[in-house]
Amino acid sequence: MTADPSLDSRLDDVLRTLAGRVRRLREDRDLSLVELSFESGLSESRLRAIEAGRTTASLATLVALAETFEIGVSELFAEPASERSVADAASSGEVA
């Protein structure tokens, strides 16, 4: 990707976060990929690639997804509160 391995690692982390978040939002709403494709106006293959973390998403794609899920674009990159609290507890040593 780039000459800077740490930048590649950060991009991979962002893509994994986006992938998991889109999949979770879709599944929470009981949407198939076909249904999400129809509602968002994005191709099914594009959505599959996003959910697999294999591709970056343009701003237009992120806006389409956010509007479909009725959330802000930044929320596509946020960990759900329940996961964040478990991660916080683990990092502070509260989880065995």
Coordinates of C-alpha atoms in Angstrom, one line a residue:
M1 CA 0.0 0.0 0.0
T2 CA 2.4 2.7 1.2
A3 CA 6.1 3.0 2.1
D4 CA 5.1 3.5 5.8
P5 CA 4.2 0.1 7.4
S6 CA 2.5 1.9 10.4
L7 CA 0.2 3.7 8.0
D8 CA -0.7 0.5 6.3
S9 CA -1.5 -1.0 9.7
R10 CA -3.7 1.9 10.7
L11 CA -5.5 1.7 7.4
D12 CA -6.1 -2.0 7.9
D13 CA -7.5 -1.3 11.4
V14 CA -9.9 1.4 10.0
L15 CA -11.0 -1.0 7.3
R16 CA -11.6 -3.8 9.8
T17 CA -13.6 -1.4 12.1
L18 CA -15.7 -0.2 9.2
A19 CA -16.3 -3.8 8.0
G20 CA -17.4 -5.0 11.3
R21 CA -19.6 -2.0 12.0
V22 CA -21.4 -2.2 8.6
R23 CA -22.0 -5.9 9.0
R24 CA -23.3 -5.4 12.6
L25 CA -25.6 -2.5 11.6
R26 CA -26.9 -4.5 8.7
E27 CA -27.5 -7.6 10.8
D28 CA -29.1 -5.6 13.7
R29 CA -31.6 -4.4 11.2
D30 CA -32.2 -7.9 9.7
L31 CA -31.1 -6.7 6.3
S32 CA -29.6 -9.0 3.7
L33 CA -26.8 -7.6 1.5
V34 CA -29.4 -7.4 -1.4
E35 CA -31.7 -5.4 0.8
L36 CA -28.9 -3.1 2.0
S37 CA -27.8 -2.7 -1.6
F38 CA -31.3 -1.6 -2.7
E39 CA -31.8 0.8 0.2
S40 CA -28.4 2.4 0.0
G41 CA -28.1 2.5 -3.8
L42 CA -24.7 0.7 -3.5
S43 CA -23.8 -2.5 -5.4
E44 CA -24.0 -5.7 -3.6
S45 CA -20.4 -6.5 -4.6
R46 CA -19.2 -3.2 -3.2
L47 CA -21.0 -3.9 0.1
R48 CA -19.4 -7.4 0.2
A49 CA -16.0 -5.9 -0.3
I50 CA -16.6 -3.3 2.5
E51 CA -17.8 -6.0 4.9
A52 CA -14.8 -8.1 4.1
G53 CA -12.5 -5.1 4.7
R54 CA -11.0 -5.5 1.2
T55 CA -11.7 -2.0 0.0
T56 CA -11.7 1.6 1.0
A57 CA -15.0 3.5 0.8
S58 CA -15.5 6.9 -0.8
L59 CA -17.1 9.7 1.1
A60 CA -20.2 9.3 -1.0
T61 CA -20.3 5.6 -0.1
L62 CA -19.9 6.4 3.6
V63 CA -22.7 9.0 3.4
A64 CA -25.0 6.6 1.6
L65 CA -24.4 4.0 4.3
A66 CA -24.9 6.4 7.2
E67 CA -28.1 7.8 5.7
T68 CA -29.4 4.2 5.2
F69 CA -28.6 3.3 8.8
E70 CA -29.9 6.7 10.0
I71 CA -26.6 7.5 11.8
G72 CA -23.8 10.0 11.4
V73 CA -20.8 9.1 9.2
S74 CA -18.5 9.0 12.3
E75 CA -20.6 6.3 13.9
L76 CA -19.6 4.0 11.1
F77 CA -16.1 4.0 12.7
A78 CA -17.2 3.8 16.4
E79 CA -17.2 0.8 18.5
P80 CA -20.6 0.1 20.0
A81 CA -20.7 1.1 23.7
S82 CA -21.0 -2.5 24.9
E83 CA -17.8 -3.5 23.1
R84 CA -16.0 -0.4 24.1
S85 CA -16.8 -1.0 27.8
V86 CA -15.5 -4.6 27.6
A87 CA -12.3 -3.4 25.9
D88 CA -11.8 -0.6 28.5
A89 CA -12.3 -3.1 31.3
A90 CA -9.9 -5.6 29.7
S91 CA -7.2 -2.9 29.3
S92 CA -7.6 -1.8 32.9
G93 CA -7.3 -5.3 34.2
E94 CA -10.9 -5.6 35.3
V95 CA -11.8 -8.6 33.2
A96 CA -10.1 -11.9 34.0

